[in-house]
Short mmCIF file of C-alpha atoms and ligand atoms in Angstrom, two decimals:
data_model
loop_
_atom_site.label_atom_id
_atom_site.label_comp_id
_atom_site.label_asym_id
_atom_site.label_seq_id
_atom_site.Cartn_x
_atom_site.Cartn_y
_atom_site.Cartn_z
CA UNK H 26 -103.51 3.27 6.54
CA UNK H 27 -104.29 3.48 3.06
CA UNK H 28 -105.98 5.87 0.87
CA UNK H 29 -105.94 7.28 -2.40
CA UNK H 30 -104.85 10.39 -2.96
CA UNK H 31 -106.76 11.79 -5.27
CA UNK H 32 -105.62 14.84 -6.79
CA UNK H 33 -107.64 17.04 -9.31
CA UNK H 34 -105.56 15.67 -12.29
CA UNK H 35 -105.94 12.11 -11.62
CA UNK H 36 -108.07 10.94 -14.36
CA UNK H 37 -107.94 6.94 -13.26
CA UNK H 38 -106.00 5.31 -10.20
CA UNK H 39 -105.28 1.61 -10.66
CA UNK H 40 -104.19 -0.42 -7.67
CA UNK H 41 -102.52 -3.03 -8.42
CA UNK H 42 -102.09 -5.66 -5.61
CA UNK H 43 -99.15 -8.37 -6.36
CA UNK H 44 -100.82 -10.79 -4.38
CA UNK H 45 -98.83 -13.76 -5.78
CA UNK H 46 -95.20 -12.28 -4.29
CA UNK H 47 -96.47 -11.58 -0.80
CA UNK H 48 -98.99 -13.29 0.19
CA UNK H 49 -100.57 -12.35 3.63
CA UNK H 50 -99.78 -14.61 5.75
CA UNK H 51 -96.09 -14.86 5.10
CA UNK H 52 -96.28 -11.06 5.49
CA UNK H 53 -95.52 -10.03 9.18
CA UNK H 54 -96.36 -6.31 8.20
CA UNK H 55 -99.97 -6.87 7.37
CA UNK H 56 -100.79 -5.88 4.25
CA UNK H 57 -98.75 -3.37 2.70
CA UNK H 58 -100.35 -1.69 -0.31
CA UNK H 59 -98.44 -0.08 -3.82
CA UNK H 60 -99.79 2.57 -5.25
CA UNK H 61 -99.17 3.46 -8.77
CA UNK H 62 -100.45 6.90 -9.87
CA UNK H 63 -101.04 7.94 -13.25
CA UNK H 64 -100.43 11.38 -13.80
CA UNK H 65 -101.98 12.78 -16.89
CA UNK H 66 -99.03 14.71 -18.25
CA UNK H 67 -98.95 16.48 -21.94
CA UNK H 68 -95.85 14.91 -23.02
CA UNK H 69 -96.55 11.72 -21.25
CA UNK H 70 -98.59 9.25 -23.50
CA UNK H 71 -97.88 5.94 -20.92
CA UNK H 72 -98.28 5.38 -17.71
CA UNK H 73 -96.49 6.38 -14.50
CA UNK H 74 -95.22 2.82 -12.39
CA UNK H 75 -93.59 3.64 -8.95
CA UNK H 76 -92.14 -0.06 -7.92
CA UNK H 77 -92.56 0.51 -3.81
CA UNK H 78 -90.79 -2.29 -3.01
CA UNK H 79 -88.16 -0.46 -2.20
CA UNK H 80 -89.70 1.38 -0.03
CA UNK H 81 -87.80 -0.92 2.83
CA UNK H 82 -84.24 0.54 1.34
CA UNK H 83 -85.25 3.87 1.16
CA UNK H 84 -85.44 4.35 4.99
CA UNK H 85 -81.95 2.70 4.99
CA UNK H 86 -81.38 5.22 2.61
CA UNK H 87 -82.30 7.95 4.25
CA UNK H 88 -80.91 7.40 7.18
CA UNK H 89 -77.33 6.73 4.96
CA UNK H 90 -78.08 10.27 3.84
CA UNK H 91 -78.49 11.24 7.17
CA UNK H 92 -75.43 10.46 8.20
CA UNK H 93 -74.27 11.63 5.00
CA UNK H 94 -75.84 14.70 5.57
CA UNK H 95 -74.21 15.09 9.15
CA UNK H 96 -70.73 13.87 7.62
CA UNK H 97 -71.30 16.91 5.32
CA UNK H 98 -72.63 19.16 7.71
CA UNK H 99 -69.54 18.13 9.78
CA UNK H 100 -67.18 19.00 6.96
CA UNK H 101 -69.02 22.14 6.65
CA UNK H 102 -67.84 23.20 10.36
CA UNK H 103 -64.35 21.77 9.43
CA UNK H 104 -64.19 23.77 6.53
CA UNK H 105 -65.96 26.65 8.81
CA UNK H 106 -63.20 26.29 11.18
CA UNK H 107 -60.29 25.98 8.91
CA UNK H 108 -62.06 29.39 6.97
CA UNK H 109 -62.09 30.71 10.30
CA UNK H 110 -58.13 29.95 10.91
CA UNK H 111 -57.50 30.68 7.67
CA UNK H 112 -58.31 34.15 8.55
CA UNK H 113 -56.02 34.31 11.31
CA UNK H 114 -53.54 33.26 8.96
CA UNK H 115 -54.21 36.01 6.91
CA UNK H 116 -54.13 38.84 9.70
CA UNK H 117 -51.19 36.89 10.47
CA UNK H 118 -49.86 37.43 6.68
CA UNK H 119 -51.15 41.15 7.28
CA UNK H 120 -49.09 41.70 10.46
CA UNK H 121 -45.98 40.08 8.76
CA UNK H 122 -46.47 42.19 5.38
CA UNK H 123 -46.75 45.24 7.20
CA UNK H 124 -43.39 43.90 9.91
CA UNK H 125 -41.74 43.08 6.40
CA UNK H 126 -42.74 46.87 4.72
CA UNK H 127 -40.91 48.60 8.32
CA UNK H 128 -38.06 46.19 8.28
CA UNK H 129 -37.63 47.47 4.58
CA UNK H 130 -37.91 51.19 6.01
CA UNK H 131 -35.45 50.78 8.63
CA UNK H 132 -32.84 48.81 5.86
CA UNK H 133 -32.90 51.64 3.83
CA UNK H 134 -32.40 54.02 6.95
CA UNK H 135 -29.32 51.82 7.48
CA UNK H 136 -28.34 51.47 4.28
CA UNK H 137 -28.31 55.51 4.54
CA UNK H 138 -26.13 55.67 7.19
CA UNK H 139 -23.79 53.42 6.41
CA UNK H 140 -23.22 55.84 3.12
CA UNK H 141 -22.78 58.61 5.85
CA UNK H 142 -20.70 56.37 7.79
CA UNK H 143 -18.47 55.08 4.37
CA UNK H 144 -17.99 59.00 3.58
CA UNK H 145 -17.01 60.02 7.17
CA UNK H 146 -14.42 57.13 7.28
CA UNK H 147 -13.08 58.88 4.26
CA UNK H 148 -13.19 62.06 5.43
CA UNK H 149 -11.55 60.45 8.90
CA UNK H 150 -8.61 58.81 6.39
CA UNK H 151 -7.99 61.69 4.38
CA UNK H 152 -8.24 64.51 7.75
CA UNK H 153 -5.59 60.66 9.51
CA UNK H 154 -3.37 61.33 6.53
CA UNK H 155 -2.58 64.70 6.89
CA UNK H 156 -1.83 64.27 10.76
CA UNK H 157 0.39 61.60 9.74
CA UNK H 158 2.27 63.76 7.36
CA UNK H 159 2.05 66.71 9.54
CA UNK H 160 3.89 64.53 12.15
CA UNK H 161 6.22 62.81 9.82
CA UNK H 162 7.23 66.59 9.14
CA UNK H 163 7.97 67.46 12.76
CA UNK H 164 9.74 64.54 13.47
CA UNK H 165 12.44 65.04 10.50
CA UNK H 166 12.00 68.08 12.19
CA UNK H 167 13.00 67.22 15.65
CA UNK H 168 15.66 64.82 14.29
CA UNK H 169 17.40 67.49 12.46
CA UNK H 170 17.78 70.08 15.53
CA UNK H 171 19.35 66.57 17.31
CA UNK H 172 21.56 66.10 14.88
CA UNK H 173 22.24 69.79 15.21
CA UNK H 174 22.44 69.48 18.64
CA UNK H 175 25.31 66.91 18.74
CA UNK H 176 27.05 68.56 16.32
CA UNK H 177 27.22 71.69 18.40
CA UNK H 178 27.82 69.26 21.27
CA UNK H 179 31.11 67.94 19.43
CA UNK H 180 31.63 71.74 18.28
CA UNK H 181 31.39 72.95 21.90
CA UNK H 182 33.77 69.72 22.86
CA UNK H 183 36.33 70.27 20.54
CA UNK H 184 36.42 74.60 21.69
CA UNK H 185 36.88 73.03 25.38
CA UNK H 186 39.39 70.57 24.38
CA UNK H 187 41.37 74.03 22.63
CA UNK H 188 40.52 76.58 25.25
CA UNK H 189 41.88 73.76 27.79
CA UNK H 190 45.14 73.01 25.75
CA UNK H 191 45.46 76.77 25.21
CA UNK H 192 45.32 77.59 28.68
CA UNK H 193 48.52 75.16 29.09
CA UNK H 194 49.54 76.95 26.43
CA UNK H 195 49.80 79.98 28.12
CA UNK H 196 50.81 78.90 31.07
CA UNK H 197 53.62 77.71 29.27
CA UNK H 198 54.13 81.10 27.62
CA UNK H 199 54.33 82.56 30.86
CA UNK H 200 56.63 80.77 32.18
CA UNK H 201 58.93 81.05 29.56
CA UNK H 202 58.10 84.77 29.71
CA UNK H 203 59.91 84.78 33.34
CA UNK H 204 62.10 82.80 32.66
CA UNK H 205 63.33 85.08 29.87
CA UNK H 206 63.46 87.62 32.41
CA UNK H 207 65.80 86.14 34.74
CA UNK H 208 67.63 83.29 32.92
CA UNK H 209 69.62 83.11 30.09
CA UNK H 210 67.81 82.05 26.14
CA UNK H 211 68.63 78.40 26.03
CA UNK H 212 66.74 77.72 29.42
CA UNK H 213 63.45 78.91 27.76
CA UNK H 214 63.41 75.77 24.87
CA UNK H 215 63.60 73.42 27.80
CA UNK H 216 60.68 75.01 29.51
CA UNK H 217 62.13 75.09 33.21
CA UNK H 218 60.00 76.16 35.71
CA UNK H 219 60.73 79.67 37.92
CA UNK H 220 63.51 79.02 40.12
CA UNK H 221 62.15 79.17 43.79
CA UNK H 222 63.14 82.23 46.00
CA UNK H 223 64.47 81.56 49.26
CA UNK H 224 63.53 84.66 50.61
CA UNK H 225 59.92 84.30 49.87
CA UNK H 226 58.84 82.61 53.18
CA UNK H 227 60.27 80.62 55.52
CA UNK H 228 58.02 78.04 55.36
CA UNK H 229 57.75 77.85 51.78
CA UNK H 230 61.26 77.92 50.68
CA UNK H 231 62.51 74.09 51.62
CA UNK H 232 59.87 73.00 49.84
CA UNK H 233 59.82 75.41 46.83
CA UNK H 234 63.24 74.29 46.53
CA UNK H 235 62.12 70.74 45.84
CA UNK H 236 59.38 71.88 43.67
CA UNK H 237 61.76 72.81 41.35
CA UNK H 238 63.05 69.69 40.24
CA UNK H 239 59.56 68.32 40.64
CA UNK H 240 57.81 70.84 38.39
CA UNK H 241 61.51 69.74 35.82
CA UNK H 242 60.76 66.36 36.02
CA UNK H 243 57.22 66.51 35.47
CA UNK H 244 57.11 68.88 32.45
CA UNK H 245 60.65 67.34 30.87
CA UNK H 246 61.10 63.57 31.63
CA UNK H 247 60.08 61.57 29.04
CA UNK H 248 57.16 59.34 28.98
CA UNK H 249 59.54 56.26 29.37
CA UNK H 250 61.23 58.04 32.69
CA UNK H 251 57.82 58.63 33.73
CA UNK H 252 56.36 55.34 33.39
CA UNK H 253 59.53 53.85 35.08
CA UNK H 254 58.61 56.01 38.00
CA UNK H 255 55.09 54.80 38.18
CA UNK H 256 55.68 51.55 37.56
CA UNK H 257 57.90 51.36 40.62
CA UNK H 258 55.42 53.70 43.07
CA UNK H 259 52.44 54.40 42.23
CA UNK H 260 49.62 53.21 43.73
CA UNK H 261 46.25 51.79 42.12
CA UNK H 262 44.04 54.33 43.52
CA UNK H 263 46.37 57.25 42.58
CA UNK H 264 46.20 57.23 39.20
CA UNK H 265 43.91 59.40 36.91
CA UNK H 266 43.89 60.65 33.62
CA UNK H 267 42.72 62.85 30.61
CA UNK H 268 42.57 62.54 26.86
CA UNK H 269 45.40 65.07 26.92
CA UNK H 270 46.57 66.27 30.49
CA UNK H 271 48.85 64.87 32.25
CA UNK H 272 47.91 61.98 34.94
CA UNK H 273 48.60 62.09 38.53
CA UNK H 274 52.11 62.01 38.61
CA UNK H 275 52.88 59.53 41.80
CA UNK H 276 56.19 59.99 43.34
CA UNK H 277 58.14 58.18 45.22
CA UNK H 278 57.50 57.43 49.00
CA UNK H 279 59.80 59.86 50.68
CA UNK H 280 59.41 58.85 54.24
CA UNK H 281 59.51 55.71 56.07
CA UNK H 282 56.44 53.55 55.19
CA UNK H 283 53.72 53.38 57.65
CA UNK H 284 51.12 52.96 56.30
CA UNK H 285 49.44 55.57 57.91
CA UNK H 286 45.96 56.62 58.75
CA UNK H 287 46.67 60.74 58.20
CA UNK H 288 49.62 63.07 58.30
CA UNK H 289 48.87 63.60 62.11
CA UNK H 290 48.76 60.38 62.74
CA UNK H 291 52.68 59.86 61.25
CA UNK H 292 53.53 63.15 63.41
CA UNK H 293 52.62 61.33 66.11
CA UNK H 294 54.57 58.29 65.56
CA UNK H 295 57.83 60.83 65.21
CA UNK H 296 57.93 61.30 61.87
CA UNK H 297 58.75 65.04 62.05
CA UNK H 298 59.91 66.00 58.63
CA UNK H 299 57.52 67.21 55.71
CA UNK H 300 57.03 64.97 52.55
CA UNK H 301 55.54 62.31 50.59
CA UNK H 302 53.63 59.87 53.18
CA UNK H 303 52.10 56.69 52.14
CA UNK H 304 48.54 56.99 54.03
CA UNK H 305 46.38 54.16 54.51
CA UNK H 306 42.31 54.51 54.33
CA UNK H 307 41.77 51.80 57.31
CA UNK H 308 37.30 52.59 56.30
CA UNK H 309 38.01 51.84 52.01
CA UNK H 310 40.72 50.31 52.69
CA UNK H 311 43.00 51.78 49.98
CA UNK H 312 46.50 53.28 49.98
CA UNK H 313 47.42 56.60 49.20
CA UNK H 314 50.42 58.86 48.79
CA UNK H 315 49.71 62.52 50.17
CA UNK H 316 52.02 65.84 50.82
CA UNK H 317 52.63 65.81 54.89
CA UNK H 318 52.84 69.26 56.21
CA UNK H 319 54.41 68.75 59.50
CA UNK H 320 56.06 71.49 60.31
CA UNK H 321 53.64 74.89 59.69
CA UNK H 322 50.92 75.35 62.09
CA UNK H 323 52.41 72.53 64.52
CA UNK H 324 52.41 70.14 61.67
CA UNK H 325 50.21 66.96 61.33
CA UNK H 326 48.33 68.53 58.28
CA UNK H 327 47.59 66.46 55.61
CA UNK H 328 47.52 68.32 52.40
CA UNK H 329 44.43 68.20 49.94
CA UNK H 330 45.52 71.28 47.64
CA UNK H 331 48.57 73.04 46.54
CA UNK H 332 49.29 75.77 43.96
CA UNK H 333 52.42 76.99 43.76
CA UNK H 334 53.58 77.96 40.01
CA UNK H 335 51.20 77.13 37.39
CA UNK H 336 52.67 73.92 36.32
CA UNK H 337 49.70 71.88 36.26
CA UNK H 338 45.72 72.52 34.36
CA UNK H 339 43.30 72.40 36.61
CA UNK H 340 40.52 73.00 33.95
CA UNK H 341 39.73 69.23 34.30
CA UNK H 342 37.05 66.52 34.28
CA UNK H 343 34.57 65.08 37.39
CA UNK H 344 36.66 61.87 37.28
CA UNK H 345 40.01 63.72 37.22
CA UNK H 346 38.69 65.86 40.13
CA UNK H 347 37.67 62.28 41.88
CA UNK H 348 40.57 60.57 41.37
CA UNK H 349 43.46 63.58 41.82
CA UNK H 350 45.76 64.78 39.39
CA UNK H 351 49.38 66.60 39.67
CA UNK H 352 52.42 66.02 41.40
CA UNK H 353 52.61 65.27 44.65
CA UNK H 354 55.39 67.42 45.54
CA UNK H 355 54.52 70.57 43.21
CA UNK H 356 50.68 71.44 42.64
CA UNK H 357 48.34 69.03 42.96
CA UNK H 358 44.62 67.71 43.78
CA UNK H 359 44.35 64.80 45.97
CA UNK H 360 41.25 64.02 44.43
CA UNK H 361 37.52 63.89 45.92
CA UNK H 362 36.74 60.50 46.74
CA UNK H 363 40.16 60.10 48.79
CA UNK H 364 38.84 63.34 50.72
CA UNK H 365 35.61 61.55 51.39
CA UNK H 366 36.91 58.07 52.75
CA UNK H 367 39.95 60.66 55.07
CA UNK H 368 37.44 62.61 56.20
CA UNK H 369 35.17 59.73 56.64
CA UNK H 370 38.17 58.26 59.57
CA UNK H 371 37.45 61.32 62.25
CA UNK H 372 36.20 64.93 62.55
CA UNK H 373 38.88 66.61 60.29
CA UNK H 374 39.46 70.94 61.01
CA UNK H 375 40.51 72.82 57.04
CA UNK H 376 43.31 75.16 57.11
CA UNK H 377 43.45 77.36 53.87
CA UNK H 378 47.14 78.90 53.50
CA UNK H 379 47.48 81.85 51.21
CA UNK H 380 49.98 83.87 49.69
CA UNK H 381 50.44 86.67 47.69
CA UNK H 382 52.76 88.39 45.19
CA UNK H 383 54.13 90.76 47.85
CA UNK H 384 54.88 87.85 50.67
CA UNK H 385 51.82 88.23 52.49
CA UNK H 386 50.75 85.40 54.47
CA UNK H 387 46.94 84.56 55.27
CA UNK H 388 44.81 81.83 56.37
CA UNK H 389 41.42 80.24 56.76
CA UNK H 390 40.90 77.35 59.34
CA UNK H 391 37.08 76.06 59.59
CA UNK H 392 36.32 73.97 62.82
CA UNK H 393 35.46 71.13 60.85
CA UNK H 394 35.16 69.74 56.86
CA UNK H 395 34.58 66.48 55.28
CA UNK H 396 32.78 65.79 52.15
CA UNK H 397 29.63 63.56 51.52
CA UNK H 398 29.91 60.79 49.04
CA UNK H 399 30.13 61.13 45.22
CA UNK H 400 26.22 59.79 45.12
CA UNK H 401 25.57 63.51 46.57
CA UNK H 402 28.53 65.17 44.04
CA UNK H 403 30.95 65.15 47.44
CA UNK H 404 29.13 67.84 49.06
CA UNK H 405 30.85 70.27 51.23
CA UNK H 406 30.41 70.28 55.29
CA UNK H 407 32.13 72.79 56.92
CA UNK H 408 32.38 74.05 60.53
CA UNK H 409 33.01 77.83 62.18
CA UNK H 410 35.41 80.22 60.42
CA UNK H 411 38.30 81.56 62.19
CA UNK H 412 41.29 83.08 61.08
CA UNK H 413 43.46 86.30 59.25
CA UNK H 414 42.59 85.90 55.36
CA UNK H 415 38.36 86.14 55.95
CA UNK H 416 35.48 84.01 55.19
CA UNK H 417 35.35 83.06 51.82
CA UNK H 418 34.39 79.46 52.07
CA UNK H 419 31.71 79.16 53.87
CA UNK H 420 29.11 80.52 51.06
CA UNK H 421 30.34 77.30 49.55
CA UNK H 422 29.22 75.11 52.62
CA UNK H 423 26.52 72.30 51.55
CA UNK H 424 26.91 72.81 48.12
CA UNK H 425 28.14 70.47 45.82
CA UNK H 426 31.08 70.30 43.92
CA UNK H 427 30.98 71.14 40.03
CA UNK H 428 33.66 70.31 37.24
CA UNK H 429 33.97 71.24 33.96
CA UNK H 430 31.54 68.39 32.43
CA UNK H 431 29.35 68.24 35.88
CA UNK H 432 27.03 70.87 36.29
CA UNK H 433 25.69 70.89 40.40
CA UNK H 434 25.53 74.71 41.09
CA UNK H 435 23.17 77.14 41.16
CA UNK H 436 24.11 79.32 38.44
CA UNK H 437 22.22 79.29 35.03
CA UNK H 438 25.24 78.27 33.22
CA UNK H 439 28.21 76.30 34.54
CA UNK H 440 30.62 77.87 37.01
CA UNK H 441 33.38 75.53 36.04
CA UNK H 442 33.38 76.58 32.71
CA UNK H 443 33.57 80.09 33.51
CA UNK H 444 36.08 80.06 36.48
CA UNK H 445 38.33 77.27 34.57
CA UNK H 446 37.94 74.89 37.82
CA UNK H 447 36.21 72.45 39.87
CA UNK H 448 35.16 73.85 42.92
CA UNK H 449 31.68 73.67 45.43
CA UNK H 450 30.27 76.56 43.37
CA UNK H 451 27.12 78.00 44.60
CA UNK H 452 26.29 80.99 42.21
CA UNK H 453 29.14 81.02 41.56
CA UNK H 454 32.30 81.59 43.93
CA UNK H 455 33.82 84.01 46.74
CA UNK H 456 36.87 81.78 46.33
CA UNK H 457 38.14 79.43 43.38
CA UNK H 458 41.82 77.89 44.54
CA UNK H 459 41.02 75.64 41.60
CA UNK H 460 41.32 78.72 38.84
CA UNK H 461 43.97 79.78 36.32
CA UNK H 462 47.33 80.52 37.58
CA UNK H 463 48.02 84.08 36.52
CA UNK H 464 51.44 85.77 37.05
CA UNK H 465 51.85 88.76 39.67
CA UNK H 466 48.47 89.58 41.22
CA UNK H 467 46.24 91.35 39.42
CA UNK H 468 44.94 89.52 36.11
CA UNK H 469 42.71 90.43 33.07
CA UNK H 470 40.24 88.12 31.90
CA UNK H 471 37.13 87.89 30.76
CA UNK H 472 35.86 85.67 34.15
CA UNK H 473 36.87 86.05 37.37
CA UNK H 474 38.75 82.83 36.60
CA UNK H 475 42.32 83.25 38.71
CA UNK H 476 43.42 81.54 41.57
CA UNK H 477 41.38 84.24 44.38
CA UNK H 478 39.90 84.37 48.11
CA UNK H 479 37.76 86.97 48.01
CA UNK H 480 38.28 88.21 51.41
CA UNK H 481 41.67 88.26 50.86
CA UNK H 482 42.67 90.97 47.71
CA UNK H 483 39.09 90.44 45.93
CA UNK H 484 38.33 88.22 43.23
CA UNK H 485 40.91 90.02 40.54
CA UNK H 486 43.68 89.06 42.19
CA UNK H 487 45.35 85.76 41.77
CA UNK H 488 47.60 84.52 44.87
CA UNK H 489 50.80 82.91 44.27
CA UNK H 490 50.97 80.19 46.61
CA UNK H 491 47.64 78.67 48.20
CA UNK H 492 47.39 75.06 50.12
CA UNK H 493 44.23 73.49 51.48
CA UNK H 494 45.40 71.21 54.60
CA UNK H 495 43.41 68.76 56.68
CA UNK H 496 43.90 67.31 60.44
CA UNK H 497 42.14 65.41 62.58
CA UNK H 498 40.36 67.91 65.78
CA1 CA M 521 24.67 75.58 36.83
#
């Protein structure tokens, strides 16, 4: 359909029909009409053309602008969309600006503390630093009073090692002392031991007679003489010694050799006569020389102990006490560890012999005695008490024995040290055979140190002749 438009300014309309370019029977559209308006307008002078032949592009055109349109409008939602996520981002941004702001906060809060922590270490070195001095201080200290400590120790060591040689010494004075009384001057330089009474005791006087020349030969031979003897008879468990006393002082084997297992035992294989046997310890199998009693109290008594004249120290060492020490026909000790392997053989009875200044005989027997070993400091077993002197021994039973350098008793300080002996010391002693030798009876000392039996003439009084004697029961 076609029509002019004809609006109020139109002043003429002029069709123009191009009939030579399409004619109308070429033209499958029918007749398709151009219209060229002329608008009046102030500043235009010519006329308006409007070519509509491309009117056929324009819908192609269009719909290109269409789909232009719709490419934009699809842009649009793109960019929509990436607006839209581009807000998350920035919450996102938010979130990690404000994470960022508390991670600052809580860096600073540990920035803090480690300042506290820097200045407490320092504190901690300085407060470290004066512990360590304080400490360095008590351990020069500590090493001072040990080094004090030893040097009392080799103080206190030395004073033994004089008190022990001055007790020797006088011993020796005493001696001499009698001696001035009943022999003439010169027999005082050679230091003879008191001549032996033969009207002391029957029993005692064959061998005090012998004990004489024993108690000569040990104080006067020379080393030489001495070492001649040992060399030819003593035996390798018999021998013992100190930095300065005398050793065991082995003497020859008086009496047939058995061997034999105990004094009794050589009694009763005939041999009658007392002396020097050569025992053998069948359980430690070891040799041994010991003092057979066999004639006092029907013989067969082995002895373990003998005092007789103050010739030899017993203010001695644990190993001296172990091993023995003296002379085997004067005073002597047979020595601990032989006691344990003789007792060790059968049940053994004691028999304690005493004497005393005036002639008086006394004695002790227990029932039974043996020792435990040296891992228990030879502790003392002993059996029922019978007998003239009194009980003085048995306060001593299961206790063990203690020596000058071996404390085991029960007293605060060290009975050996006091009572100049090794002995099974409880609190102290009711007996000590193992004391100082003291001339005539009555002593004064400081300690109750003499050779005493309580029971018999008190602790004050030190006996003149004592024996200790085993035998099998
Ligand atoms: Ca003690």
């Amino acid at each position: 359909m076609e029509k002019i438009q004809t609006i109020s300014l139109i002043v003429f309309l002029t069709v123009c029909v191009d009939a030579q370019k399409r004619p109308p029977s070429s033209d499958s559209g029918g007749g398709r009409c151009s219209y060229t308006f002329v608008v009046p307008q102030q500043r235009v002078t010519g006329a308006l053309c409007l070519d509509t032949r491309s009117a056929a592009t324009n819908s192609s055109e269009v719909a290109a602008l269409r789909a232009e349109l719709r490419r934009q409008q699809e842009r649009l939602e793109e960019l929509q969309a990436q607006l839209e996520q581009g807000g998350a981002v920035a919450a996102e941004m938010r979130a990690l600006r404000q994470e960022s702001d508390g991670m600052n906060a809580r860096i600073a809060q540990l920035y803090a503390q480690l300042l506290h922590e820097v200045i407490h270490r320092k504190d901690q070195a300085l407060e470290q630093r004066r512990v360590e001095n304080l400490l360095l201080n008590a351990t020069t200290q500590v090493l001072q009073v040990s080094s004090n400590y030893r040097e009392l120790e080799k103080k206190y060591g030395a004073l033994t090692s004089i008190l022990s040689s001055q007790n020797q010494f006088i011993a020796r004075l005493e001696k001499q002392c009698e001696c001035r009384d009943s022999a003439p001057l010169s027999s005082l330089v050679t230091s003879d031991p008191p001549k032996p009474q033969p009207s002391v005791h029957p029993n005692y006087s064959s061998e005090a007679r012998e004990t004489g020349n024993d108690v000569q030969r040990d104080q006067s031979a020379s080393p030489s003489q001495q070492g001649r003897t040992r060399g030819v008879h003593s035996l390798p468990t018999a021998a013992a010694s100190g930095p300065t006393d005398p050793p065991f002082i082995s003497s020859p084997v008086t009496k047939a050799p058995g061997p034999w297992r105990d004094c009794q035992h050589a009694l009763e294989s005939g041999e009658t006569s007392s002396g020097i046997y050569l025992l053998h310890l069948q359980a430690a199998n070891r040799l041994l020389q010991a003092w057979c009693e066999q004639s006092r109290a029907h013989g067969g008594w082995t002895v373990i102990q003998r005092r007789q004249d103050g010739s030899v120290n017993f203010f001695r060492t644990w190993e001296q006490y172990k091993q023995g020490f003296g002379n085997l026909d004067g005073e002597y000790w047979l020595g601990l560890e032989h006691l344990y392997w003789l007792t060790k053989q059968a049940r053994y009875k004691l028999r304690v012999a005493l004497e005393d200044w005036q002639g008086r005989e006394a004695f002790a027997e227990y029932d039974s005695f043996r020792l435990e070993p040296e891992s228990d400091w030879y502790r003392l077993r002993l059996g029922q008490y019978r007998g003239t002197a009194g009980d003085s021994l048995s306060w001593h039973s299961n206790k063990a024995f203690t020596t000058l350098d071996r404390d085991k008793d029960a007293y605060s300080g060290n009975c050996a040290h006091y009572q100049k002996g090794g002995w099974w010391y409880h609190m102290c002693a009711h007996s000590n055979l193992n004391g100082v030798w003291y001339r005539g009876g009555h002593y004064r000392s400081r300690y109750q140190d003499g050779v005493y039996w309580a029971e018999f003439h008190g602790g004050s009084y030190s006996l003149k002749r004592v024996s200790m004697m085993i035998k099998p029961t």
